[in-house]
Amino acid sequence: GEDVEQSLFLSVREGDSSVINCTYTDSSSTYLYWYKQEPGAGLQLLTYIFSNMDMKQDQRLTVLLNKKDKHLSLRIADTQTGDSAIYFCAESTRTASKLTFGTGTRLQVTL
Amino acid sequence: DAMVIQNPRYQVTQFGKPVTLSCSQTLNHNVMYWYQQKSSQAPKLLFHYYDKDFNNEADTPDNFQSRRPNTSFCFLDIRSPGLGDAAMYLCATSREGTEDQPQHFGDGTRLSIL
């Protein structure tokens, strides 16, 4: 079955890098997504990666995918207070064509 | 500039009183989704429309219904809200319902039940 797990909480200092991790179980996952959710708001698509890639960079964001270990990470360089939010990873598969979300990681950025 | 618009942002209803949440999109996407998100949890898919075709998730209670009168609008109807239905309801769209098409979310409607 599908199961996507994330650590619940991460605290970093402003200016440091943040690394948010995600593991998934479905080996048929084709696309993996990262969404950001600020308090009381919807989900904002940050980036996504196709499963035949192992890295994707987009400005301050770097996504690393280890398909063998079914491990996905999101690195945020030079973390700012505005990055404080809950980050969800999500997978989709060709057969299901729907998103399975992780449990979400709350990122706290301290001064 | 908002592309997926949900109204209202906050909705209060009474226990057992029907309520309708609305979603509109300017993206002309074929697929519209409704999710329920309870506090500190991941969003849970309730159902989606591919064009006019309705797709219900197996574990979505019968109390939840949806209508899509045209491409731009989709409604979530809760026939007899219970206290357990208090949650954030998120609408999303995608161009096609395939795995390579990202879903774009609205800001959600937070539903409270008195």
mmCIF file of C-alpha atoms in Angstrom:
data_model
loop_
_atom_site.group_PDB
_atom_site.id
_atom_site.type_symbol
_atom_site.label_atom_id
_atom_site.label_comp_id
_atom_site.label_asym_id
_atom_site.label_seq_id
_atom_site.Cartn_x
_atom_site.Cartn_y
_atom_site.Cartn_z
ATOM 1 C CA GLY A 1 0.000 0.000 0.000
ATOM 2 C CA GLU A 2 0.910 3.644 -0.075
ATOM 3 C CA ASP A 3 2.515 5.238 2.950
ATOM 4 C CA VAL A 4 4.399 8.522 3.089
ATOM 5 C CA GLU A 5 6.199 9.560 6.253
ATOM 6 C CA GLN A 6 7.879 12.728 7.442
ATOM 7 C CA SER A 7 9.361 13.885 10.702
ATOM 8 C CA LEU A 8 6.926 16.129 12.549
ATOM 9 C CA PHE A 9 9.074 19.098 13.465
ATOM 10 C CA LEU A 10 12.251 20.898 12.451
ATOM 11 C CA SER A 11 13.752 24.021 13.994
ATOM 12 C CA VAL A 12 16.511 26.004 12.281
ATOM 13 C CA ARG A 13 18.141 29.372 12.755
ATOM 14 C CA GLU A 14 17.570 32.130 10.233
ATOM 15 C CA GLY A 15 20.235 31.989 7.538
ATOM 16 C CA ASP A 16 20.972 28.288 8.004
ATOM 17 C CA SER A 17 19.929 25.561 5.590
ATOM 18 C CA SER A 18 16.873 23.425 6.323
ATOM 19 C CA VAL A 19 16.557 19.836 5.197
ATOM 20 C CA ILE A 20 13.129 18.235 5.326
ATOM 21 C CA ASN A 21 12.992 14.503 4.746
ATOM 22 C CA CYS A 22 10.310 12.205 3.392
ATOM 23 C CA THR A 23 10.134 8.461 2.871
ATOM 24 C CA TYR A 24 7.604 6.604 0.790
ATOM 25 C CA THR A 25 6.827 2.958 0.220
ATOM 26 C CA ASP A 26 5.217 2.763 -3.209
ATOM 27 C CA SER A 27 7.933 1.812 -5.683
ATOM 28 C CA SER A 28 5.658 2.744 -8.580
ATOM 29 C CA SER A 29 5.664 6.422 -7.593
ATOM 30 C CA THR A 30 6.320 8.491 -10.678
ATOM 31 C CA TYR A 31 6.157 12.089 -9.466
ATOM 32 C CA LEU A 32 6.964 13.465 -6.039
ATOM 33 C CA TYR A 33 5.799 16.880 -4.910
ATOM 34 C CA TRP A 34 6.563 19.380 -2.186
ATOM 35 C CA TYR A 35 3.856 21.703 -0.899
ATOM 36 C CA LYS A 36 4.046 24.495 1.683
ATOM 37 C CA GLN A 37 1.133 25.366 3.965
ATOM 38 C CA GLU A 38 1.151 28.544 6.012
ATOM 39 C CA PRO A 39 -1.240 28.867 8.976
ATOM 40 C CA GLY A 40 -4.868 29.052 7.917
ATOM 41 C CA ALA A 41 -4.023 28.829 4.226
ATOM 42 C CA GLY A 42 -4.155 26.309 1.424
ATOM 43 C CA LEU A 43 -1.270 24.354 -0.036
ATOM 44 C CA GLN A 44 1.245 26.136 -2.208
ATOM 45 C CA LEU A 45 3.079 24.023 -4.770
ATOM 46 C CA LEU A 46 6.818 24.533 -4.301
ATOM 47 C CA THR A 47 8.415 22.071 -6.663
ATOM 48 C CA TYR A 48 8.184 18.538 -7.970
ATOM 49 C CA ILE A 49 10.485 15.896 -9.389
ATOM 50 C CA PHE A 50 10.054 13.038 -11.805
ATOM 51 C CA SER A 51 11.204 9.698 -10.493
ATOM 52 C CA ASN A 52 13.912 9.244 -13.128
ATOM 53 C CA MET A 53 15.703 12.324 -11.796
ATOM 54 C CA ASP A 54 17.847 12.404 -8.694
ATOM 55 C CA MET A 55 18.100 16.147 -8.184
ATOM 56 C CA LYS A 56 16.253 19.311 -9.055
ATOM 57 C CA GLN A 57 17.230 22.847 -8.090
ATOM 58 C CA ASP A 58 14.979 25.883 -8.130
ATOM 59 C CA GLN A 59 16.486 29.039 -6.610
ATOM 60 C CA ARG A 60 16.814 28.367 -2.849
ATOM 61 C CA LEU A 61 15.169 24.954 -3.107
ATOM 62 C CA THR A 62 16.975 21.696 -3.872
ATOM 63 C CA VAL A 63 15.133 18.404 -4.117
ATOM 64 C CA LEU A 64 17.104 15.163 -3.802
ATOM 65 C CA LEU A 65 15.574 11.817 -4.657
ATOM 66 C CA ASN A 66 17.051 8.444 -3.759
ATOM 67 C CA LYS A 67 14.764 6.083 -5.574
ATOM 68 C CA LYS A 68 16.540 2.957 -4.311
ATOM 69 C CA ASP A 69 15.893 3.953 -0.692
ATOM 70 C CA LYS A 70 12.561 5.668 -1.501
ATOM 71 C CA HIS A 71 13.819 8.805 0.193
ATOM 72 C CA LEU A 72 13.056 12.370 -0.821
ATOM 73 C CA SER A 73 14.430 15.545 0.708
ATOM 74 C CA LEU A 74 13.844 19.256 0.348
ATOM 75 C CA ARG A 75 16.727 21.583 1.152
ATOM 76 C CA ILE A 76 15.993 25.261 1.701
ATOM 77 C CA ALA A 77 19.108 27.412 1.538
ATOM 78 C CA ASP A 78 19.409 30.608 3.604
ATOM 79 C CA THR A 79 16.199 29.878 5.512
ATOM 80 C CA GLN A 80 14.121 32.960 6.309
ATOM 81 C CA THR A 81 11.373 33.573 8.872
ATOM 82 C CA GLY A 82 8.885 33.588 5.995
ATOM 83 C CA ASP A 83 9.757 29.941 5.385
ATOM 84 C CA SER A 84 8.105 28.976 8.666
ATOM 85 C CA ALA A 85 5.224 26.711 7.655
ATOM 86 C CA ILE A 86 4.208 23.068 7.341
ATOM 87 C CA TYR A 87 5.800 21.247 4.436
ATOM 88 C CA PHE A 88 4.072 18.257 2.858
ATOM 89 C CA CYS A 89 5.612 15.799 0.483
ATOM 90 C CA ALA A 90 3.241 13.882 -1.767
ATOM 91 C CA GLU A 91 3.569 11.094 -4.270
ATOM 92 C CA SER A 92 1.522 10.137 -7.270
ATOM 93 C CA THR A 93 1.553 6.976 -9.320
ATOM 94 C CA ARG A 94 0.543 6.165 -12.851
ATOM 95 C CA THR A 95 -2.127 3.768 -11.660
ATOM 96 C CA ALA A 96 -3.699 5.846 -8.929
ATOM 97 C CA SER A 97 -3.219 9.288 -10.503
ATOM 98 C CA LYS A 98 -3.932 10.916 -7.193
ATOM 99 C CA LEU A 99 -1.768 12.431 -4.500
ATOM 100 C CA THR A 100 -0.840 10.618 -1.311
ATOM 101 C CA PHE A 101 0.386 13.136 1.225
ATOM 102 C CA GLY A 102 2.895 12.719 3.989
ATOM 103 C CA THR A 103 2.130 13.685 7.538
ATOM 104 C CA GLY A 104 3.714 17.128 7.166
ATOM 105 C CA THR A 105 6.797 18.678 8.788
ATOM 106 C CA ARG A 106 6.429 21.879 10.734
ATOM 107 C CA LEU A 107 9.440 24.115 10.078
ATOM 108 C CA GLN A 108 10.182 26.721 12.721
ATOM 109 C CA VAL A 109 12.730 29.409 11.891
ATOM 110 C CA THR A 110 14.284 31.168 14.849
ATOM 111 C CA LEU A 111 16.228 34.433 14.939
ATOM 112 C CA ASP B 1 -4.361 36.822 -9.533
ATOM 113 C CA ALA B 2 -5.865 34.005 -7.445
ATOM 114 C CA MET B 3 -6.484 31.048 -9.719
ATOM 115 C CA VAL B 4 -8.412 28.749 -7.372
ATOM 116 C CA ILE B 5 -10.851 30.719 -5.269
ATOM 117 C CA GLN B 6 -12.772 29.353 -2.341
ATOM 118 C CA ASN B 7 -15.670 31.085 -0.688
ATOM 119 C CA PRO B 8 -16.205 31.767 2.063
ATOM 120 C CA ARG B 9 -12.874 31.570 3.901
ATOM 121 C CA TYR B 10 -14.688 30.842 7.154
ATOM 122 C CA GLN B 11 -18.077 29.178 7.481
ATOM 123 C CA VAL B 12 -20.040 28.496 10.631
ATOM 124 C CA THR B 13 -23.058 26.239 10.598
ATOM 125 C CA GLN B 14 -25.231 24.475 13.117
ATOM 126 C CA PHE B 15 -25.173 20.782 13.839
ATOM 127 C CA GLY B 16 -27.370 19.090 11.227
ATOM 128 C CA LYS B 17 -27.919 22.201 9.097
ATOM 129 C CA PRO B 18 -26.917 21.721 5.438
ATOM 130 C CA VAL B 19 -24.008 23.798 4.230
ATOM 131 C CA THR B 20 -22.448 24.418 0.820
ATOM 132 C CA LEU B 21 -18.871 25.426 0.141
ATOM 133 C CA SER B 22 -17.871 26.798 -3.222
ATOM 134 C CA CYS B 23 -14.786 26.732 -5.394
ATOM 135 C CA SER B 24 -14.075 28.455 -8.682
ATOM 136 C CA GLN B 25 -11.056 28.374 -10.967
ATOM 137 C CA THR B 26 -9.690 30.562 -13.731
ATOM 138 C CA LEU B 27 -7.230 27.951 -15.001
ATOM 139 C CA ASN B 28 -9.694 26.103 -17.245
ATOM 140 C CA HIS B 29 -8.485 22.830 -15.753
ATOM 141 C CA ASN B 30 -10.378 19.626 -16.395
ATOM 142 C CA VAL B 31 -10.092 18.186 -12.915
ATOM 143 C CA MET B 32 -11.370 19.617 -9.660
ATOM 144 C CA TYR B 33 -10.762 17.995 -6.259
ATOM 145 C CA TRP B 34 -12.167 18.376 -2.764
ATOM 146 C CA TYR B 35 -10.033 17.546 0.267
ATOM 147 C CA GLN B 36 -10.811 17.533 3.971
ATOM 148 C CA GLN B 37 -7.985 18.527 6.311
ATOM 149 C CA LYS B 38 -8.355 18.170 10.051
ATOM 150 C CA SER B 39 -6.029 19.867 12.496
ATOM 151 C CA SER B 40 -2.409 18.662 12.303
ATOM 152 C CA GLN B 41 -3.249 16.117 9.611
ATOM 153 C CA ALA B 42 -2.565 15.716 5.937
ATOM 154 C CA PRO B 43 -5.323 16.559 3.449
ATOM 155 C CA LYS B 44 -7.649 13.647 2.722
ATOM 156 C CA LEU B 45 -9.222 13.348 -0.716
ATOM 157 C CA LEU B 46 -13.019 13.195 -0.633
ATOM 158 C CA PHE B 47 -13.798 13.095 -4.365
ATOM 159 C CA HIS B 48 -12.906 14.650 -7.679
ATOM 160 C CA TYR B 49 -14.483 15.537 -10.999
ATOM 161 C CA TYR B 50 -12.799 14.861 -14.302
ATOM 162 C CA ASP B 51 -14.852 17.191 -16.467
ATOM 163 C CA LYS B 52 -18.383 16.015 -15.629
ATOM 164 C CA ASP B 53 -17.361 12.561 -14.414
ATOM 165 C CA PHE B 54 -17.661 12.257 -10.641
ATOM 166 C CA ASN B 55 -15.183 10.022 -8.759
ATOM 167 C CA ASN B 56 -15.920 9.308 -5.140
ATOM 168 C CA GLU B 57 -13.318 7.934 -2.737
ATOM 169 C CA ALA B 58 -14.403 4.654 -1.171
ATOM 170 C CA ASP B 59 -14.315 5.958 2.384
ATOM 171 C CA THR B 60 -16.050 9.303 1.805
ATOM 172 C CA PRO B 61 -19.224 9.429 3.913
ATOM 173 C CA ASP B 62 -22.569 9.694 2.115
ATOM 174 C CA ASN B 63 -23.110 12.946 3.978
ATOM 175 C CA PHE B 64 -20.719 14.623 1.527
ATOM 176 C CA GLN B 65 -21.871 15.392 -1.988
ATOM 177 C CA SER B 66 -20.527 17.498 -4.813
ATOM 178 C CA ARG B 67 -21.786 19.335 -7.867
ATOM 179 C CA ARG B 68 -19.934 20.737 -10.849
ATOM 180 C CA PRO B 69 -22.322 22.778 -12.981
ATOM 181 C CA ASN B 70 -19.608 23.965 -15.373
ATOM 182 C CA THR B 71 -15.820 23.904 -15.860
ATOM 183 C CA SER B 72 -15.190 26.826 -13.547
ATOM 184 C CA PHE B 73 -17.264 25.969 -10.493
ATOM 185 C CA CYS B 74 -17.472 23.077 -8.078
ATOM 186 C CA PHE B 75 -19.496 22.840 -4.866
ATOM 187 C CA LEU B 76 -19.183 20.706 -1.755
ATOM 188 C CA ASP B 77 -22.485 20.003 -0.010
ATOM 189 C CA ILE B 78 -22.602 18.601 3.497
ATOM 190 C CA ARG B 79 -26.133 17.411 4.063
ATOM 191 C CA SER B 80 -26.186 17.038 7.831
ATOM 192 C CA PRO B 81 -22.936 18.295 9.352
ATOM 193 C CA GLY B 82 -21.771 16.624 12.520
ATOM 194 C CA LEU B 83 -19.193 17.869 14.987
ATOM 195 C CA GLY B 84 -16.634 15.585 13.388
ATOM 196 C CA ASP B 85 -16.988 17.437 10.085
ATOM 197 C CA ALA B 86 -15.360 20.572 11.466
ATOM 198 C CA ALA B 87 -12.226 20.943 9.365
ATOM 199 C CA MET B 88 -10.496 22.905 6.641
ATOM 200 C CA TYR B 89 -11.896 22.051 3.212
ATOM 201 C CA LEU B 90 -9.499 22.485 0.332
ATOM 202 C CA CYS B 91 -10.324 22.670 -3.347
ATOM 203 C CA ALA B 92 -7.677 21.887 -5.948
ATOM 204 C CA THR B 93 -7.482 21.682 -9.719
ATOM 205 C CA SER B 94 -5.234 20.041 -12.262
ATOM 206 C CA ARG B 95 -5.147 20.239 -16.036
ATOM 207 C CA GLU B 96 -5.488 16.477 -16.390
ATOM 208 C CA GLY B 97 -5.873 13.837 -13.702
ATOM 209 C CA THR B 98 -2.496 12.317 -14.500
ATOM 210 C CA GLU B 99 0.462 11.920 -12.206
ATOM 211 C CA ASP B 100 2.568 14.533 -13.995
ATOM 212 C CA GLN B 101 0.054 17.332 -13.585
ATOM 213 C CA PRO B 102 0.496 19.259 -10.350
ATOM 214 C CA GLN B 103 -2.551 20.111 -8.312
ATOM 215 C CA HIS B 104 -3.139 23.767 -7.534
ATOM 216 C CA PHE B 105 -4.928 24.544 -4.291
ATOM 217 C CA GLY B 106 -7.194 27.311 -3.102
ATOM 218 C CA ASP B 107 -6.823 28.923 0.317
ATOM 219 C CA GLY B 108 -9.477 26.691 1.826
ATOM 220 C CA THR B 109 -12.694 27.175 3.772
ATOM 221 C CA ARG B 110 -12.525 26.566 7.496
ATOM 222 C CA LEU B 111 -15.807 25.037 8.628
ATOM 223 C CA SER B 112 -16.963 25.254 12.231
ATOM 224 C CA ILE B 113 -19.967 23.400 13.611
ATOM 225 C CA LEU B 114 -21.935 24.802 16.529
#
